[in-house]
PDB file of C-alpha atoms in Angstrom:
ATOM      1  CA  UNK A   1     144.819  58.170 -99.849  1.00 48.00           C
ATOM      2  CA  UNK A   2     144.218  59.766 -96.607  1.00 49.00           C
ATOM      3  CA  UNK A   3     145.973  58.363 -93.028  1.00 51.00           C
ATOM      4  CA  UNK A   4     143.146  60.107 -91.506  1.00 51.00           C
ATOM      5  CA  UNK A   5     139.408  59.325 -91.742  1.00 54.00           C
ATOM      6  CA  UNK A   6     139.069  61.934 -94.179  1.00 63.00           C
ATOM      7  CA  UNK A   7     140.694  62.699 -97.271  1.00 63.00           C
ATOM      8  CA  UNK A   8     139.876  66.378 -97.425  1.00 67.00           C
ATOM      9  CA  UNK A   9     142.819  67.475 -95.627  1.00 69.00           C
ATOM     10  CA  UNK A  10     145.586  69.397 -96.141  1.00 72.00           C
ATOM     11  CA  UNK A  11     148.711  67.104 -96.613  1.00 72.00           C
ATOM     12  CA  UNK A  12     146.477  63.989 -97.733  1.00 76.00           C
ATOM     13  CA  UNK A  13     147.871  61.565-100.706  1.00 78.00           C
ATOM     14  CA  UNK A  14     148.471  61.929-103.449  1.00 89.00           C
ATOM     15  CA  UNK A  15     150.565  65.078-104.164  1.00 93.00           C
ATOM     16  CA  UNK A  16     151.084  67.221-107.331  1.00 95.00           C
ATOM     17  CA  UNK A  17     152.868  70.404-106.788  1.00 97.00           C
ATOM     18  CA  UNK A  18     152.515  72.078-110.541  1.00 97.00           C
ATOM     19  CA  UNK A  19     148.917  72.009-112.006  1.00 97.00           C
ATOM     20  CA  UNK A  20     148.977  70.247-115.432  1.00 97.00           C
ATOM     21  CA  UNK A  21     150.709  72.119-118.405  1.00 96.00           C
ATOM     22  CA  UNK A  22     150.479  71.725-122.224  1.00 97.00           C
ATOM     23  CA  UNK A  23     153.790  71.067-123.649  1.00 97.00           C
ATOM     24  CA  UNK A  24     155.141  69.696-126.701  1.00 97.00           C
ATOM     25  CA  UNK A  25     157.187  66.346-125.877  1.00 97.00           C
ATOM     26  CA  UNK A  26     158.416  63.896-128.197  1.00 96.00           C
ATOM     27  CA  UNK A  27     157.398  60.159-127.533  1.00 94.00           C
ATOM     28  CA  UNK A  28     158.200  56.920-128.722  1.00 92.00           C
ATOM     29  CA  UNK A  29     161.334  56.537-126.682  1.00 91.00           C
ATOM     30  CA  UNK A  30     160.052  52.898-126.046  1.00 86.00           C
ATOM     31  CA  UNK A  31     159.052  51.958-129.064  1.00 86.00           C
ATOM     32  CA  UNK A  32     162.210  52.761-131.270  1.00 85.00           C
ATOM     33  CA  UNK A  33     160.231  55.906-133.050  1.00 87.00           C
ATOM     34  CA  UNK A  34     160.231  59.336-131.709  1.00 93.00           C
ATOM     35  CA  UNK A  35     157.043  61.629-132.702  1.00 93.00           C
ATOM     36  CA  UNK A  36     156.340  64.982-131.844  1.00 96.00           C
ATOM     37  CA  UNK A  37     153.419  65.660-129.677  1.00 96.00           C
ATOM     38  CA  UNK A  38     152.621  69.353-129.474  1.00 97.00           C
ATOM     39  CA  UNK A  39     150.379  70.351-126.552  1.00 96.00           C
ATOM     40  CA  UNK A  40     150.859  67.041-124.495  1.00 97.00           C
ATOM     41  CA  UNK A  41     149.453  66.774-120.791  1.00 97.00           C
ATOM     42  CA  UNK A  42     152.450  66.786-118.533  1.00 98.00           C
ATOM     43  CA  UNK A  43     151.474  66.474-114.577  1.00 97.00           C
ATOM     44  CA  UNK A  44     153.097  64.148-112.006  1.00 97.00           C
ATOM     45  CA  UNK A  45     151.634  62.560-109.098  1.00 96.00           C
ATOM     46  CA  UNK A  46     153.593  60.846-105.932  1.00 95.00           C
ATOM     47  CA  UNK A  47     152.803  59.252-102.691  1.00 91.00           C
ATOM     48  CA  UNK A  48     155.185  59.000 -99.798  1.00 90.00           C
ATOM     49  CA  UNK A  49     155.242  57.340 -96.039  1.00 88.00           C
ATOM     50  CA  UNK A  50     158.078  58.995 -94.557  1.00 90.00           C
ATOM     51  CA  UNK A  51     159.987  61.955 -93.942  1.00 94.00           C
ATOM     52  CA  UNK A  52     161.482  63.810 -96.993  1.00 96.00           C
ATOM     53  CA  UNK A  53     164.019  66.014 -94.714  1.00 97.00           C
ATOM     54  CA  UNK A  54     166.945  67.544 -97.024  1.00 98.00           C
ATOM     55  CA  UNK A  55     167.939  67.366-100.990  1.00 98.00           C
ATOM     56  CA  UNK A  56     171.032  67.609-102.321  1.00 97.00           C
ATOM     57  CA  UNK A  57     171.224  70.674-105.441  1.00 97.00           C
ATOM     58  CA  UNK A  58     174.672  71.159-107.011  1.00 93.00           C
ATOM     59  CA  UNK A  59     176.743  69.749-104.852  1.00 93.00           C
ATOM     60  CA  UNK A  60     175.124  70.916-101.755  1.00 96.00           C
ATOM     61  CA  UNK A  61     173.157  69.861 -99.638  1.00 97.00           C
ATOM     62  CA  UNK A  62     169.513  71.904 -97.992  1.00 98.00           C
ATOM     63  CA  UNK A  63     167.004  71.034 -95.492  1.00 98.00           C
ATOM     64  CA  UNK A  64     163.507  70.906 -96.657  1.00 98.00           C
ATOM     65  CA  UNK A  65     162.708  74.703 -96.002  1.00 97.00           C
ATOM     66  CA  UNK A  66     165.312  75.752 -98.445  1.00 98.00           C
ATOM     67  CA  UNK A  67     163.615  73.325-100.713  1.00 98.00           C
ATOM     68  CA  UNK A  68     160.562  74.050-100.999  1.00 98.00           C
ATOM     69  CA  UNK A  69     161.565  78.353-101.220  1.00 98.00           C
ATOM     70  CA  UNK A  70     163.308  77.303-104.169  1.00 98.00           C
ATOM     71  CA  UNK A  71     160.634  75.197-105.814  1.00 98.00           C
ATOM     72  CA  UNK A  72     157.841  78.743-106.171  1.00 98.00           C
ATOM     73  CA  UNK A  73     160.502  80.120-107.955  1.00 97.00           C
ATOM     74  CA  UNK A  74     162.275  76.685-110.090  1.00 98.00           C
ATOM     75  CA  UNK A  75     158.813  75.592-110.927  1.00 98.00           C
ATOM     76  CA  UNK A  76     156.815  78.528-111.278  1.00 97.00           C
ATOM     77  CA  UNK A  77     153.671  77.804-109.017  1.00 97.00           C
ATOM     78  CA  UNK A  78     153.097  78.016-105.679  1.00 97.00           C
ATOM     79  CA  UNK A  79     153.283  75.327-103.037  1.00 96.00           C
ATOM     80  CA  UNK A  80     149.986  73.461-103.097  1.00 94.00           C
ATOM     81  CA  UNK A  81     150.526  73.292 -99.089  1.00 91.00           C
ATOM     82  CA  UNK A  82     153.504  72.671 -96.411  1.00 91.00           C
ATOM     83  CA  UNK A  83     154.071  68.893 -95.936  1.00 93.00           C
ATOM     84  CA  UNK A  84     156.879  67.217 -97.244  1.00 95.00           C
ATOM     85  CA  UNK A  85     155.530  65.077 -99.645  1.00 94.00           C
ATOM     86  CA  UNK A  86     154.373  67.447-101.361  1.00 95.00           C
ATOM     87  CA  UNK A  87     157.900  68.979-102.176  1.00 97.00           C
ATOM     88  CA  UNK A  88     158.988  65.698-103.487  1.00 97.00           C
ATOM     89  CA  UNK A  89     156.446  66.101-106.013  1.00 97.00           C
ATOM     90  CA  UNK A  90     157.942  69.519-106.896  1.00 98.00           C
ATOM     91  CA  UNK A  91     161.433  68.016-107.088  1.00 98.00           C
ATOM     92  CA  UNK A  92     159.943  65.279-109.270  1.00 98.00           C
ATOM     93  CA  UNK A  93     158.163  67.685-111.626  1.00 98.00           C
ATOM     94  CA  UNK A  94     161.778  69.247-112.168  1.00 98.00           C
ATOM     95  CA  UNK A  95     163.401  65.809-112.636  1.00 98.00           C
ATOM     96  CA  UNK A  96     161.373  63.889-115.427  1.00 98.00           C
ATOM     97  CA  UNK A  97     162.105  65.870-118.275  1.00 98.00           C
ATOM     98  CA  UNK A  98     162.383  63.059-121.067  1.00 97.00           C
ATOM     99  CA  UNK A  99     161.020  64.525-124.672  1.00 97.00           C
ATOM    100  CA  UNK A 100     160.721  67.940-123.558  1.00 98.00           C
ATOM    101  CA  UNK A 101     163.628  70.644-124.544  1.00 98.00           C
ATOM    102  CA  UNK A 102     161.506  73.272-122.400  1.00 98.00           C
ATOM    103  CA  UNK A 103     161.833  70.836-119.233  1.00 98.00           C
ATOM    104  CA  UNK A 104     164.946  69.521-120.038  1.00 98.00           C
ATOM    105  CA  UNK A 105     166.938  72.676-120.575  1.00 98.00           C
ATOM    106  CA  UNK A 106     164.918  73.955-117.020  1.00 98.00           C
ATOM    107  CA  UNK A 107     166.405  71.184-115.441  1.00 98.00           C
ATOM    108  CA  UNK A 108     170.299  71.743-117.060  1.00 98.00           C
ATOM    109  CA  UNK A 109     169.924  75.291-115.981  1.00 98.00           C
ATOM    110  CA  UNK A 110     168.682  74.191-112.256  1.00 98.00           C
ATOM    111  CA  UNK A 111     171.183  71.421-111.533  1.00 98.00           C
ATOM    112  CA  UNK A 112     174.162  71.653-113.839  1.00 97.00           C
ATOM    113  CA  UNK A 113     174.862  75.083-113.886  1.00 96.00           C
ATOM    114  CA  UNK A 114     176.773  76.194-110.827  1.00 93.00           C
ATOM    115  CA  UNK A 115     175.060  79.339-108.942  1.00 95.00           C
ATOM    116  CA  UNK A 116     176.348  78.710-105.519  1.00 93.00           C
ATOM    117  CA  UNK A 117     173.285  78.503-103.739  1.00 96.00           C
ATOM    118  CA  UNK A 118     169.324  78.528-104.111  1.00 97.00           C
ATOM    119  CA  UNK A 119     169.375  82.459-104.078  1.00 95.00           C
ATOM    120  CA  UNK A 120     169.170  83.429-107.664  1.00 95.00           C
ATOM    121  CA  UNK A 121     167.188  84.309-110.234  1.00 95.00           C
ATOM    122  CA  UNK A 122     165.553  81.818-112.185  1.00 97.00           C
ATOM    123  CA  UNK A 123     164.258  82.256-115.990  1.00 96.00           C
ATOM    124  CA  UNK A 124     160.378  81.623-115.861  1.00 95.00           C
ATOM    125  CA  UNK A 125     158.915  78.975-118.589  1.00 96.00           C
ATOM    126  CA  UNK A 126     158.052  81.632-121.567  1.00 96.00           C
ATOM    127  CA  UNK A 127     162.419  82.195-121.383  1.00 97.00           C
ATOM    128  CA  UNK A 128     162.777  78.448-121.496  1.00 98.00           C
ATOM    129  CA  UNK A 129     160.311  77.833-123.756  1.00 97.00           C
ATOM    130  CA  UNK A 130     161.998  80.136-126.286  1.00 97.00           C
ATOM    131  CA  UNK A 131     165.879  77.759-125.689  1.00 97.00           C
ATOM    132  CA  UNK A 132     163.468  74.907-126.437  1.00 98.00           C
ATOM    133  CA  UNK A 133     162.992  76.283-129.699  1.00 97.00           C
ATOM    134  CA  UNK A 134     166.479  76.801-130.425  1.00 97.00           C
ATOM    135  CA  UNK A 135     166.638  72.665-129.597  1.00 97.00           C
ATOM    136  CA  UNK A 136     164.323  71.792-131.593  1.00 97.00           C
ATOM    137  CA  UNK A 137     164.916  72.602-134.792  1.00 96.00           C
ATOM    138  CA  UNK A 138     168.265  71.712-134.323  1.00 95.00           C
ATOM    139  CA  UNK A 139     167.047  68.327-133.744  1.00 95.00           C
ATOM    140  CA  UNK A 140     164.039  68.563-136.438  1.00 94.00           C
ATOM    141  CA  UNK A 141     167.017  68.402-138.495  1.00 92.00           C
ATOM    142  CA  UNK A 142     168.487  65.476-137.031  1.00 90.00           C
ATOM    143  CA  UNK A 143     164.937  63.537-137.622  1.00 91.00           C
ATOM    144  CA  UNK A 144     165.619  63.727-141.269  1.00 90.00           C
ATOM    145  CA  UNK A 145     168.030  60.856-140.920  1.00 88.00           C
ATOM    146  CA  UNK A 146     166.508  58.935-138.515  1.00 88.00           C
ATOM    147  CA  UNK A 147     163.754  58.616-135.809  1.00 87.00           C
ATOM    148  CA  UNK A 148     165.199  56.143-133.734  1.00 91.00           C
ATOM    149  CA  UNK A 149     166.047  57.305-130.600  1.00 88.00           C
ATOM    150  CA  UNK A 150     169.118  55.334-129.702  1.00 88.00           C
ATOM    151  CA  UNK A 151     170.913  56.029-133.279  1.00 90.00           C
ATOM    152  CA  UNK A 152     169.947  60.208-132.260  1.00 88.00           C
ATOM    153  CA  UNK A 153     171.388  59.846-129.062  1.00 85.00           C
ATOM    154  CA  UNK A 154     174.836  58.114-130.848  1.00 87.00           C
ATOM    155  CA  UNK A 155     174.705  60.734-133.129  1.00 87.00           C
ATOM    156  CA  UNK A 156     174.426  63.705-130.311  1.00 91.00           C
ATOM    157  CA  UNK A 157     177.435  64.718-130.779  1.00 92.00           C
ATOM    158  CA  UNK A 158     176.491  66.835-133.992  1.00 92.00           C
ATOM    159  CA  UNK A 159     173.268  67.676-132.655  1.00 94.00           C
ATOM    160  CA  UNK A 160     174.955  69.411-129.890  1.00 95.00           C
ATOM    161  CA  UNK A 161     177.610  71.517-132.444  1.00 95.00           C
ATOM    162  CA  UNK A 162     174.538  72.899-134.170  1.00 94.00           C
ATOM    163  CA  UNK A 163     173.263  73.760-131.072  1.00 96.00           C
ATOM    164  CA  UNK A 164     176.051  75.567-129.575  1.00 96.00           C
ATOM    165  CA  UNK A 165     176.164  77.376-132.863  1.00 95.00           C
ATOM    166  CA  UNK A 166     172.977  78.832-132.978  1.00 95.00           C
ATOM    167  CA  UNK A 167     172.885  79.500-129.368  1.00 96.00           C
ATOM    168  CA  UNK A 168     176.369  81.404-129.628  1.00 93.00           C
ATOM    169  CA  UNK A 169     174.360  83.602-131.772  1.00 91.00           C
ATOM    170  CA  UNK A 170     171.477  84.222-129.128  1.00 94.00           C
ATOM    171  CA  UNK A 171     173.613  86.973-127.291  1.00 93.00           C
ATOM    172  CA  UNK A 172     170.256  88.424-125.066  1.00 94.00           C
ATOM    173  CA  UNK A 173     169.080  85.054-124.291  1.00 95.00           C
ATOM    174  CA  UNK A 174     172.182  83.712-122.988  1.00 95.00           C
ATOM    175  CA  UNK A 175     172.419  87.381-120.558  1.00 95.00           C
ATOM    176  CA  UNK A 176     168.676  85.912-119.490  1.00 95.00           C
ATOM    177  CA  UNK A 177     170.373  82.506-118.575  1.00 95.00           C
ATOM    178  CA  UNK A 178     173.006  83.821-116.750  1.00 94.00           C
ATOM    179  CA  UNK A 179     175.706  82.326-119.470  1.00 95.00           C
ATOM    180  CA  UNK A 180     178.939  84.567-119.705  1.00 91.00           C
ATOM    181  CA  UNK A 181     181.498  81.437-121.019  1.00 94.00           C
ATOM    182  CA  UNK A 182     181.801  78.857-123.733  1.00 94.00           C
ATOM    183  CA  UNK A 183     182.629  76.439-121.024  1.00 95.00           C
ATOM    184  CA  UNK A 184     179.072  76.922-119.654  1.00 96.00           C
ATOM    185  CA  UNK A 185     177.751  77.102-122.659  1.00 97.00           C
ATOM    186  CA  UNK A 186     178.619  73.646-123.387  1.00 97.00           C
ATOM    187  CA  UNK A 187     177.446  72.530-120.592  1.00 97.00           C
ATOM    188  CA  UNK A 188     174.379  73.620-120.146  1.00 98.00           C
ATOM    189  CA  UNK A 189     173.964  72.319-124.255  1.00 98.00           C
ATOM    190  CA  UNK A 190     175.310  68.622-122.956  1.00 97.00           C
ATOM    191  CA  UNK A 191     173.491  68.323-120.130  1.00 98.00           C
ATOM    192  CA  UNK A 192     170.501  69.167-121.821  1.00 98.00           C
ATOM    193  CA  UNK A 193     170.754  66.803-124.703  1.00 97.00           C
ATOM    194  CA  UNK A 194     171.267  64.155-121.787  1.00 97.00           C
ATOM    195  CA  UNK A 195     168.501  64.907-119.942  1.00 98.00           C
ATOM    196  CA  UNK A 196     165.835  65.123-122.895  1.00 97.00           C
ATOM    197  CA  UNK A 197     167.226  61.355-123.953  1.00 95.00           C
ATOM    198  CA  UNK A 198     167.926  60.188-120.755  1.00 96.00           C
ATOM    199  CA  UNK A 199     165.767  61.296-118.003  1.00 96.00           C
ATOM    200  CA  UNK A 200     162.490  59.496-117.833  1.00 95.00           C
ATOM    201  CA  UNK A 201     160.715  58.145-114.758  1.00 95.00           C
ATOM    202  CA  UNK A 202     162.621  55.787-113.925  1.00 95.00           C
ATOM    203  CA  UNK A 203     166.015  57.463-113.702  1.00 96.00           C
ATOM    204  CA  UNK A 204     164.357  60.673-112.306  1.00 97.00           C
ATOM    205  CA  UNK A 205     163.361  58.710-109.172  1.00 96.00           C
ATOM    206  CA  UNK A 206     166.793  57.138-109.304  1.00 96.00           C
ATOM    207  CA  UNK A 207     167.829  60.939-109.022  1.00 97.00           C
ATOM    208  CA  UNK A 208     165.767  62.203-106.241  1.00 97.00           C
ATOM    209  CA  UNK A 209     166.335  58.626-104.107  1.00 96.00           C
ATOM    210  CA  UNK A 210     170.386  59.927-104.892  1.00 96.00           C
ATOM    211  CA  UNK A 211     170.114  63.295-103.366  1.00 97.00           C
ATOM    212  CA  UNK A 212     167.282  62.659-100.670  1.00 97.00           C
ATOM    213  CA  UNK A 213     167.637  62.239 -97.027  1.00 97.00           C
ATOM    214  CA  UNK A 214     165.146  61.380 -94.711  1.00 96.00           C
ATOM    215  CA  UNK A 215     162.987  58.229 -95.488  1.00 95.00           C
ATOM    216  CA  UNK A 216     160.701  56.783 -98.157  1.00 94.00           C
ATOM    217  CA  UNK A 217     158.143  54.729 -99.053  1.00 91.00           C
ATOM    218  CA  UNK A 218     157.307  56.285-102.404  1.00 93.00           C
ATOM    219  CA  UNK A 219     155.223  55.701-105.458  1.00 93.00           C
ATOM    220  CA  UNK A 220     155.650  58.025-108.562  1.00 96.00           C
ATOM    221  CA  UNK A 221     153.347  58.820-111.534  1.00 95.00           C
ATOM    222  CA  UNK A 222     153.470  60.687-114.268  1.00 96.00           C
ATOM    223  CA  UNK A 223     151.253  61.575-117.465  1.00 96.00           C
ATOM    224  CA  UNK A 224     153.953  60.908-120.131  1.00 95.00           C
ATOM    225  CA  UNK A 225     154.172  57.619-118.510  1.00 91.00           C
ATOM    226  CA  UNK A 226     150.681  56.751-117.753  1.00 88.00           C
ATOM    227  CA  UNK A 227     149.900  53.781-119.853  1.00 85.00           C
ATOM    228  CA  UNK A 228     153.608  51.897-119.670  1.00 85.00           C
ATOM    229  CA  UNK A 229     155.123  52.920-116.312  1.00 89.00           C
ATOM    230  CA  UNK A 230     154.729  54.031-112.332  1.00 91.00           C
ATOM    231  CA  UNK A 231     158.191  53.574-110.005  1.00 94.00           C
ATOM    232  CA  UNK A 232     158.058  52.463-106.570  1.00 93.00           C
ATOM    233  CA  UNK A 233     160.633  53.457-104.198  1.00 93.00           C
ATOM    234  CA  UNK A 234     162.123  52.293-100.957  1.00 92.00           C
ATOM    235  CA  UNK A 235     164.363  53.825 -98.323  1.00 93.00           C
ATOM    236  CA  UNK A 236     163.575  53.829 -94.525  1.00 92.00           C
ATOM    237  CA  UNK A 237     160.116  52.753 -94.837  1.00 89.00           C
ATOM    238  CA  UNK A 238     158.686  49.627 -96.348  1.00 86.00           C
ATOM    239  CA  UNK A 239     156.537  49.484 -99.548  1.00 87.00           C
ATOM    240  CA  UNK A 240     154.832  45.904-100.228  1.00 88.00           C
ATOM    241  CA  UNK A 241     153.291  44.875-103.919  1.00 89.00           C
ATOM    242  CA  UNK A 242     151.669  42.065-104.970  1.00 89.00           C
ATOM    243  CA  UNK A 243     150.219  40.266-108.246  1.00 88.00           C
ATOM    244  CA  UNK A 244     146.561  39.287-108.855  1.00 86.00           C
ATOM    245  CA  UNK A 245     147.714  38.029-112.784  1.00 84.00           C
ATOM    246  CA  UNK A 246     143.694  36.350-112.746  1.00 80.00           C
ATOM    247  CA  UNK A 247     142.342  39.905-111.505  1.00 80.00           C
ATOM    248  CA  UNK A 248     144.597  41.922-113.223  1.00 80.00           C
ATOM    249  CA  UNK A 249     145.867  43.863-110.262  1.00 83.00           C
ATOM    250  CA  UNK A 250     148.612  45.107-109.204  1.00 86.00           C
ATOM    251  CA  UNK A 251     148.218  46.164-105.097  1.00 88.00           C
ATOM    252  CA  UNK A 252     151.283  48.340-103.384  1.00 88.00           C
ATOM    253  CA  UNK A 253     150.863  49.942-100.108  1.00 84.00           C
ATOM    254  CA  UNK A 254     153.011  50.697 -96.896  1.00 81.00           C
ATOM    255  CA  UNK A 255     151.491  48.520 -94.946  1.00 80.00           C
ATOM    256  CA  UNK A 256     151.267  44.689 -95.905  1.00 82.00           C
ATOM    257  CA  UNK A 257     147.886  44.352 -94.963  1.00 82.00           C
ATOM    258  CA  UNK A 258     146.594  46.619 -97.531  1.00 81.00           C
ATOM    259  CA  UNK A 259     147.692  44.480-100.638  1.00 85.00           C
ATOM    260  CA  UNK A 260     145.731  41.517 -99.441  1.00 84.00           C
ATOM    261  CA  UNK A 261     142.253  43.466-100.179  1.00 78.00           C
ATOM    262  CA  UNK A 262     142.219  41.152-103.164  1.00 77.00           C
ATOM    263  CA  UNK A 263     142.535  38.164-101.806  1.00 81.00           C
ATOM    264  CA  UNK A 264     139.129  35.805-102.271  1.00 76.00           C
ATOM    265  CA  UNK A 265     137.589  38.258-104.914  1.00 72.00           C
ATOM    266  CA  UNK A 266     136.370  37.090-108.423  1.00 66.00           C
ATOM    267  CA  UNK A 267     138.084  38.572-111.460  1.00 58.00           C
ATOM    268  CA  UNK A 268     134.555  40.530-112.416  1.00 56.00           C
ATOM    269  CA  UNK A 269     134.130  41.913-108.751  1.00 54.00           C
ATOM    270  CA  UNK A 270     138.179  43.435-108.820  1.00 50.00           C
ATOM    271  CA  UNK A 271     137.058  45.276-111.987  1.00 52.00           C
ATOM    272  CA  UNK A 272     133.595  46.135-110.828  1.00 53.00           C
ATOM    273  CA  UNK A 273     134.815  48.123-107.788  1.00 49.00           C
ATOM    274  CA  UNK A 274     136.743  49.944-110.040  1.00 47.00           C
ATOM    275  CA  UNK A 275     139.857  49.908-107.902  1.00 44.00           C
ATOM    276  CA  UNK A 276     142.469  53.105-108.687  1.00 41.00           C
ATOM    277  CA  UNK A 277     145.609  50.539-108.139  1.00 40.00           C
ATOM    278  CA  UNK A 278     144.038  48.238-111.175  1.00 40.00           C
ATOM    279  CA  UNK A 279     146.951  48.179-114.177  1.00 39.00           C
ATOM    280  CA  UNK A 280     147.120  46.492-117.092  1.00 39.00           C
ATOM    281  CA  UNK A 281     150.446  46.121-119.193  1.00 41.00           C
ATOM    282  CA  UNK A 282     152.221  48.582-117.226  1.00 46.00           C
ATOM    283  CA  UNK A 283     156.368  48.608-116.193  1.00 50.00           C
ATOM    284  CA  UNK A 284     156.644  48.437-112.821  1.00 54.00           C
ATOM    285  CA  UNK A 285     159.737  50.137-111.834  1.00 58.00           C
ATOM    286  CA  UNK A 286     161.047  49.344-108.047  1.00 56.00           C
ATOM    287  CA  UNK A 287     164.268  50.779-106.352  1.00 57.00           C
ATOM    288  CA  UNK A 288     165.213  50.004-102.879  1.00 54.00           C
ATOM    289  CA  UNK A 289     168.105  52.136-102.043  1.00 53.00           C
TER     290      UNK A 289
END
């Protein structure tokens, strides 16, 4: 949505810092069955009322400038343009990295390996997608016994071994990553695990609203998580929903005013106007922090 009276310009709602990619991510997270889906749309989508002013990476902590620097090189693209919500779309495309060994080994390297500052070189997707490999067929393995993700993530433990072994073996690769130790080896093959079972939308907005400063009013979106979830969140500025259960709307704005536009309208004219906020069986995820 646009604050002005037109939504042509730059900085206008809602942001997506990288373009959509094709990866392969596993679903079924939810449903007690994981399933690989090669070539999967991955994009994310946010809208914030606020100020996004400084973000917290490896124990330190960088003002928005820094931030967005760092996201050209940590995501790969461009920035899309210069307002800060748009850089919290950037940290969010680095964040929700459930299903994905290429995304979730990006983010291990990003925030659990310690490089001291935002002034290194980072590994673009073709190295990363190359680890992911390495993952998964240590976990294809893993599927033989079992698909359900909470008896894989019990059983990590041996997923992880069989990781570290093949990756010991990977001597070039690990040079690329910047990985001179068995100590950071491990790490980075922990962390990773974690973040592919772990990290979904939900607890990657719990991780940005953990390391942000400034204030939000902030929805988040996300391809993976289009037909079961969104995440509102709330810091410093207000976000309002409400319920139209005879409509079948769901209405969330910053201002309270704009979730009444459904008040007094019949069930077939909410559908007919073909409003963008209209969901249907969907998880509605809400942090106030």
């Amino acid at each position: 949505f646009a604050t002005t009276s037109k939504a042509t310009f730059d900085g206008t709602h809602p942001h997506q810092w990288s373009p959509a990619q094709r990866l392969d991510v596993y679903k079924g997270f939810s449903d007690g069955s994981l399933r690989k889906c090669p070539g999967t749309n991955v994009e994310v989508y946010i809208c914030h009322n606020g100020d996004f002013e400084f973000f917290d990476v490896g124990g330190r902590t960088y003002d928005l400038g820094a931030i967005q620097t760092w996201l050209v090189s940590a995501t790969g693209f461009p920035a899309p343009c210069l307002v800060d919500s748009c850089a919290i779309a950037g940290v969010m495309d680095l964040l929700r990295t459930q299903g994905s060994w290429q995304l979730s080994s990006r983010y291990a390297f990003l925030f659990k390996l310690d490089h001291g500052s935002l002034d290194y070189n980072i590994p673009n997707s073709t190295l990363f997608a190359s680890v992911a490999e390495i993952f998964d067929i240590a976990f294809q393995y893993q599927l033989k016994t079992t698909r359900s993700p909470h008896e894989l993530a019990r059983g990590r433990a041996i997923l992880e071994e069989n990781i570290m072994v093949a990756l010991q073996n990977e001597n070039k690769l690990l040079a690329q990553l910047g990985i001179q130790d068995e100590s950071s080896l491990s790490v980075f093959v922990q962390e990773t695990v974690t973040a592919f079972f772990k990290n979904d939308l939900l607890q990657a907005a719990q991780t940005f609203m953990k390391g942000a400063k400034g204030s939000f009013g902030l929805c988040v979106t996300t391809s993976l998580d289009s037909d079961r979830q969104m995440v509102l969140a709330a810091r410093g500025q207000t976000i309002s929903v409400a319920f139209y259960p005879e409509e079948g709307l769901v209405l969330y704005g910053s201002e309270q005013a704009a979730v009444k536009a459904a008040v007094g309208v019949q069930s077939k004219e909410a559908w007919d106007r073909g409003s963008s906020l209209a969901a249907e069986g969907v998880v509605l995820s809400s942090l106030a922090m």
